[in-house]
Amino acid sequence: MGLLSLSCCLLAIFLSLSPALSTNSEGNALHALRTGLSDPNNVLQSWDPTLVNPCTWFHITCDSNNHVIRLDLGNSNVSGTLGPELGQLKHLKYLELYMNSLSGEIPKELGNLKKLVSLDMYGNKLEGQIPKAFAKLKSLRFLRLNNNKLTGPIPRELTALSDLKVFDVSNNDLCGTIPVDGPFANFQMERSLRTTGSMDRSCKD
Ligand SMILES: *[C@@H]1O[C@H](CO)[C@@H](O)[C@H](O)[C@H]1NC(C)=O
């Protein structure tokens, strides 16, 4: 084989691989999530990182461009912690992790998910504060963090989320008062702002 045809051949191989390499950053992020979780019911068994993309994995939904738009792991009996890699799922619209045993802090990198419509993490053991970075989630309509072990204040920055329809942080260990400016004022009328059992302590700082 001549040098020219060899280099053509290598180029062809490279071109055939490169789309896989570029789209699989989402698969890599999801695989990193899997490695941080304990999964006694084997709901993540189909998450094979050697596939071209994660679109055939169970609990994952992609759009027509093979970008991940849903992660559905509600009621899946998974435990463990969430890492910053979840922030790489830039096209994600629905992040459903409710009713599991997730612990540790909510990664602030979730604030990078600009297309997120629904963020449901209720019914876990999450600790630490509600990230201020959630104020960057301009498409967010549903934010349910109730029934966890979250502490600290509700970030005032969240009043910038003008599309929020449901905001539930009840049954945590939050402190302070509810910011009543911005969309939170409307919440109280619509009874979609749920903070029961959360706001009975004043913040120490
Ligand atoms: C959840 O996982 C635990 C093991 O960590 C197991 O004992 C339990 O039966 C599982 N629950 C369900 C509903 O599958």
CSV table of C-alpha atoms and ligand atoms in Angstrom, one decimal:
chain,number,residue,atom,x,y,z
A,1,MET,CA,0.0,0.0,0.0
A,2,GLY,CA,1.4,3.4,-1.0
A,3,LEU,CA,1.9,6.2,1.6
A,4,LEU,CA,-0.9,8.2,0.0
A,5,SER,CA,-3.5,5.4,0.1
A,6,LEU,CA,-2.5,4.6,3.7
A,7,SER,CA,-3.0,8.1,4.8
A,8,CYS,CA,-6.4,8.2,3.0
A,9,CYS,CA,-7.3,5.0,4.8
A,10,LEU,CA,-6.4,6.5,8.2
A,11,LEU,CA,-8.3,9.6,7.5
A,12,ALA,CA,-11.4,7.6,6.6
A,13,ILE,CA,-11.1,5.7,9.9
A,14,PHE,CA,-10.7,8.9,11.8
A,15,LEU,CA,-13.7,10.5,10.1
A,16,SER,CA,-15.9,7.5,10.8
A,17,LEU,CA,-14.9,7.6,14.5
A,18,SER,CA,-15.1,11.3,15.2
A,19,PRO,CA,-18.9,11.7,15.3
A,20,ALA,CA,-19.0,9.0,17.9
A,21,LEU,CA,-16.3,10.7,19.9
A,22,SER,CA,-18.0,14.1,19.8
A,23,THR,CA,-21.5,12.9,20.8
A,24,ASN,CA,-20.4,10.5,23.5
A,25,SER,CA,-19.6,13.3,26.0
A,26,GLU,CA,-23.1,12.9,27.3
A,27,GLY,CA,-22.6,9.1,27.5
A,28,ASN,CA,-19.4,9.7,29.5
A,29,ALA,CA,-21.2,12.1,31.8
A,30,LEU,CA,-24.0,9.6,32.5
A,31,HIS,CA,-21.5,6.8,33.0
A,32,ALA,CA,-19.7,8.9,35.5
A,33,LEU,CA,-23.1,9.3,37.3
A,34,ARG,CA,-23.5,5.6,37.3
A,35,THR,CA,-20.1,5.0,38.9
A,36,GLY,CA,-21.1,7.2,41.8
A,37,LEU,CA,-24.3,5.3,42.5
A,38,SER,CA,-25.2,2.1,44.2
A,39,ASP,CA,-27.9,0.3,42.1
A,40,PRO,CA,-29.2,-2.8,43.9
A,41,ASN,CA,-32.1,-3.2,41.5
A,42,ASN,CA,-29.8,-3.0,38.4
A,43,VAL,CA,-31.8,-0.3,36.7
A,44,LEU,CA,-28.6,1.0,35.1
A,45,GLN,CA,-27.5,-2.3,33.7
A,46,SER,CA,-28.1,-1.2,30.1
A,47,TRP,CA,-25.8,1.9,30.5
A,48,ASP,CA,-23.0,0.6,28.3
A,49,PRO,CA,-20.4,3.4,27.7
A,50,THR,CA,-18.9,1.6,24.7
A,51,LEU,CA,-22.0,2.3,22.6
A,52,VAL,CA,-21.9,5.3,20.2
A,53,ASN,CA,-24.3,7.3,22.3
A,54,PRO,CA,-26.5,6.7,25.3
A,55,CYS,CA,-29.8,7.0,23.4
A,56,THR,CA,-30.6,3.3,23.6
A,57,TRP,CA,-30.0,3.1,27.3
A,58,PHE,CA,-33.0,2.5,29.6
A,59,HIS,CA,-34.2,5.6,31.5
A,60,ILE,CA,-32.6,8.0,28.9
A,61,THR,CA,-34.5,9.9,26.2
A,62,CYS,CA,-32.8,11.7,23.3
A,63,ASP,CA,-34.0,14.1,20.7
A,64,SER,CA,-33.7,13.6,16.9
A,65,ASN,CA,-30.1,14.9,17.1
A,66,ASN,CA,-29.1,12.2,19.6
A,67,HIS,CA,-28.8,14.7,22.5
A,68,VAL,CA,-30.0,13.5,25.9
A,69,ILE,CA,-33.2,15.5,26.9
A,70,ARG,CA,-34.6,13.3,29.7
A,71,LEU,CA,-33.1,11.3,32.6
A,72,ASP,CA,-35.8,9.3,34.3
A,73,LEU,CA,-34.6,7.6,37.5
A,74,GLY,CA,-37.4,8.4,39.9
A,75,ASN,CA,-38.3,5.5,42.3
A,76,SER,CA,-35.3,3.5,41.2
A,77,ASN,CA,-33.9,2.6,44.6
A,78,VAL,CA,-30.5,4.1,43.7
A,79,SER,CA,-28.2,5.6,46.4
A,80,GLY,CA,-25.0,7.6,46.4
A,81,THR,CA,-23.9,11.1,45.4
A,82,LEU,CA,-24.2,13.2,42.3
A,83,GLY,CA,-21.1,14.7,40.7
A,84,PRO,CA,-20.4,17.8,38.6
A,85,GLU,CA,-20.5,15.8,35.4
A,86,LEU,CA,-24.3,16.0,35.3
A,87,GLY,CA,-23.8,19.6,34.3
A,88,GLN,CA,-22.4,18.4,30.9
A,89,LEU,CA,-25.9,17.2,29.8
A,90,LYS,CA,-26.5,20.6,28.1
A,91,HIS,CA,-29.6,19.6,26.3
A,92,LEU,CA,-31.4,18.1,29.3
A,93,LYS,CA,-35.0,19.2,29.8
A,94,TYR,CA,-36.2,16.7,32.4
A,95,LEU,CA,-34.0,15.6,35.4
A,96,GLU,CA,-36.1,13.1,37.4
A,97,LEU,CA,-34.3,11.7,40.4
A,98,TYR,CA,-37.1,11.7,42.9
A,99,MET,CA,-37.8,9.1,45.6
A,100,ASN,CA,-34.4,7.4,45.9
A,101,SER,CA,-31.7,7.5,48.6
A,102,LEU,CA,-29.4,10.1,47.0
A,103,SER,CA,-27.1,11.9,49.6
A,104,GLY,CA,-24.5,14.6,49.6
A,105,GLU,CA,-24.8,18.0,48.1
A,106,ILE,CA,-26.6,19.1,44.9
A,107,PRO,CA,-23.9,19.9,42.4
A,108,LYS,CA,-23.8,23.6,41.5
A,109,GLU,CA,-23.0,22.6,38.0
A,110,LEU,CA,-26.7,21.7,37.5
A,111,GLY,CA,-27.0,25.5,37.0
A,112,ASN,CA,-25.4,24.9,33.5
A,113,LEU,CA,-28.5,23.0,32.3
A,114,LYS,CA,-30.0,26.0,30.5
A,115,LYS,CA,-32.8,24.0,28.8
A,116,LEU,CA,-34.0,22.3,32.0
A,117,VAL,CA,-37.8,22.5,32.4
A,118,SER,CA,-38.3,20.1,35.3
A,119,LEU,CA,-35.9,19.3,38.2
A,120,ASP,CA,-37.3,16.8,40.6
A,121,MET,CA,-35.1,15.5,43.4
A,122,TYR,CA,-37.8,15.2,46.1
A,123,GLY,CA,-37.7,12.3,48.6
A,124,ASN,CA,-33.9,11.8,48.9
A,125,LYS,CA,-31.3,12.5,51.6
A,126,LEU,CA,-29.7,15.5,49.9
A,127,GLU,CA,-27.8,17.9,52.2
A,128,GLY,CA,-26.2,21.3,52.0
A,129,GLN,CA,-27.7,24.4,50.4
A,130,ILE,CA,-29.9,25.0,47.4
A,131,PRO,CA,-27.3,26.2,44.8
A,132,LYS,CA,-27.5,29.9,43.9
A,133,ALA,CA,-26.6,28.7,40.4
A,134,PHE,CA,-30.1,27.5,39.9
A,135,ALA,CA,-30.9,31.1,39.2
A,136,LYS,CA,-29.4,30.4,35.7
A,137,LEU,CA,-32.0,27.9,34.9
A,138,LYS,CA,-34.2,30.3,32.9
A,139,SER,CA,-36.4,27.6,31.3
A,140,LEU,CA,-37.3,26.0,34.7
A,141,ARG,CA,-41.0,25.5,35.4
A,142,PHE,CA,-40.9,22.7,38.1
A,143,LEU,CA,-38.4,22.6,40.9
A,144,ARG,CA,-39.2,20.1,43.6
A,145,LEU,CA,-36.6,19.5,46.3
A,146,ASN,CA,-39.0,18.7,49.1
A,147,ASN,CA,-38.4,15.9,51.7
A,148,ASN,CA,-34.6,16.1,51.8
A,149,LYS,CA,-32.1,17.4,54.4
A,150,LEU,CA,-31.3,20.7,52.8
A,151,THR,CA,-30.1,23.5,55.0
A,152,GLY,CA,-29.5,27.3,54.7
A,153,PRO,CA,-31.8,29.9,53.1
A,154,ILE,CA,-33.8,29.8,49.9
A,155,PRO,CA,-31.4,31.8,47.6
A,156,ARG,CA,-33.0,35.2,46.8
A,157,GLU,CA,-31.5,34.8,43.3
A,158,LEU,CA,-34.2,32.3,42.5
A,159,THR,CA,-36.7,35.1,42.2
A,160,ALA,CA,-35.2,35.6,38.8
A,161,LEU,CA,-36.8,32.4,37.5
A,162,SER,CA,-39.9,33.9,35.9
A,163,ASP,CA,-41.2,30.7,34.3
A,164,LEU,CA,-41.3,28.7,37.6
A,165,LYS,CA,-44.8,27.3,38.2
A,166,VAL,CA,-44.1,24.9,41.0
A,167,PHE,CA,-41.5,25.4,43.7
A,168,ASP,CA,-41.6,22.9,46.6
A,169,VAL,CA,-38.9,22.9,49.3
A,170,SER,CA,-41.1,21.6,52.1
A,171,ASN,CA,-39.8,19.2,54.7
A,172,ASN,CA,-36.2,20.2,54.7
A,173,ASP,CA,-34.2,22.1,57.4
A,174,LEU,CA,-34.1,25.5,55.6
A,175,CYS,CA,-34.0,28.8,57.5
A,176,GLY,CA,-35.0,32.4,57.0
A,177,THR,CA,-38.0,33.8,55.2
A,178,ILE,CA,-39.5,33.3,51.8
A,179,PRO,CA,-38.4,36.0,49.3
A,180,VAL,CA,-41.7,37.5,48.4
A,181,ASP,CA,-40.6,39.6,45.5
A,182,GLY,CA,-40.5,38.3,41.9
A,183,PRO,CA,-42.5,35.2,41.0
A,184,PHE,CA,-42.7,34.0,44.6
A,185,ALA,CA,-45.5,36.5,45.2
A,186,ASN,CA,-47.7,34.8,42.7
A,187,PHE,CA,-46.8,31.4,44.1
A,188,GLN,CA,-48.4,32.1,47.3
A,189,MET,CA,-51.7,32.9,45.5
A,190,GLU,CA,-51.5,29.7,43.4
A,191,ARG,CA,-50.5,27.6,46.5
A,192,SER,CA,-47.6,26.2,44.4
A,193,LEU,CA,-45.0,27.5,46.9
A,194,ARG,CA,-44.6,24.8,49.5
A,195,THR,CA,-42.2,25.4,52.3
A,196,THR,CA,-44.1,23.8,55.2
A,197,GLY,CA,-41.8,22.6,58.0
A,198,SER,CA,-38.9,24.3,56.4
A,199,MET,CA,-38.9,28.0,57.4
A,200,ASP,CA,-39.4,27.9,61.2
A,201,ARG,CA,-35.7,28.8,62.0
A,202,SER,CA,-33.9,32.0,61.4
A,203,CYS,CA,-30.6,31.9,59.6
A,204,LYS,CA,-27.5,32.2,61.8
A,205,ASP,CA,-25.3,34.3,59.5
B,1,LIG,C1,-33.8,-1.4,47.5
B,1,LIG,O1,-32.4,-1.8,47.7
B,1,LIG,C2,-32.2,-2.5,48.9
B,1,LIG,C3,-30.7,-2.8,49.0
B,1,LIG,O2,-30.0,-1.6,49.1
B,1,LIG,C4,-33.0,-3.7,49.0
B,1,LIG,O3,-32.9,-4.4,50.3
B,1,LIG,C5,-34.5,-3.4,48.8
B,1,LIG,O4,-35.3,-4.5,48.7
B,1,LIG,C6,-34.7,-2.6,47.5
B,1,LIG,N1,-36.1,-2.1,47.5
B,1,LIG,C7,-36.9,-2.3,46.4
B,1,LIG,C8,-38.2,-1.7,46.5
B,1,LIG,O5,-36.5,-2.9,45.5
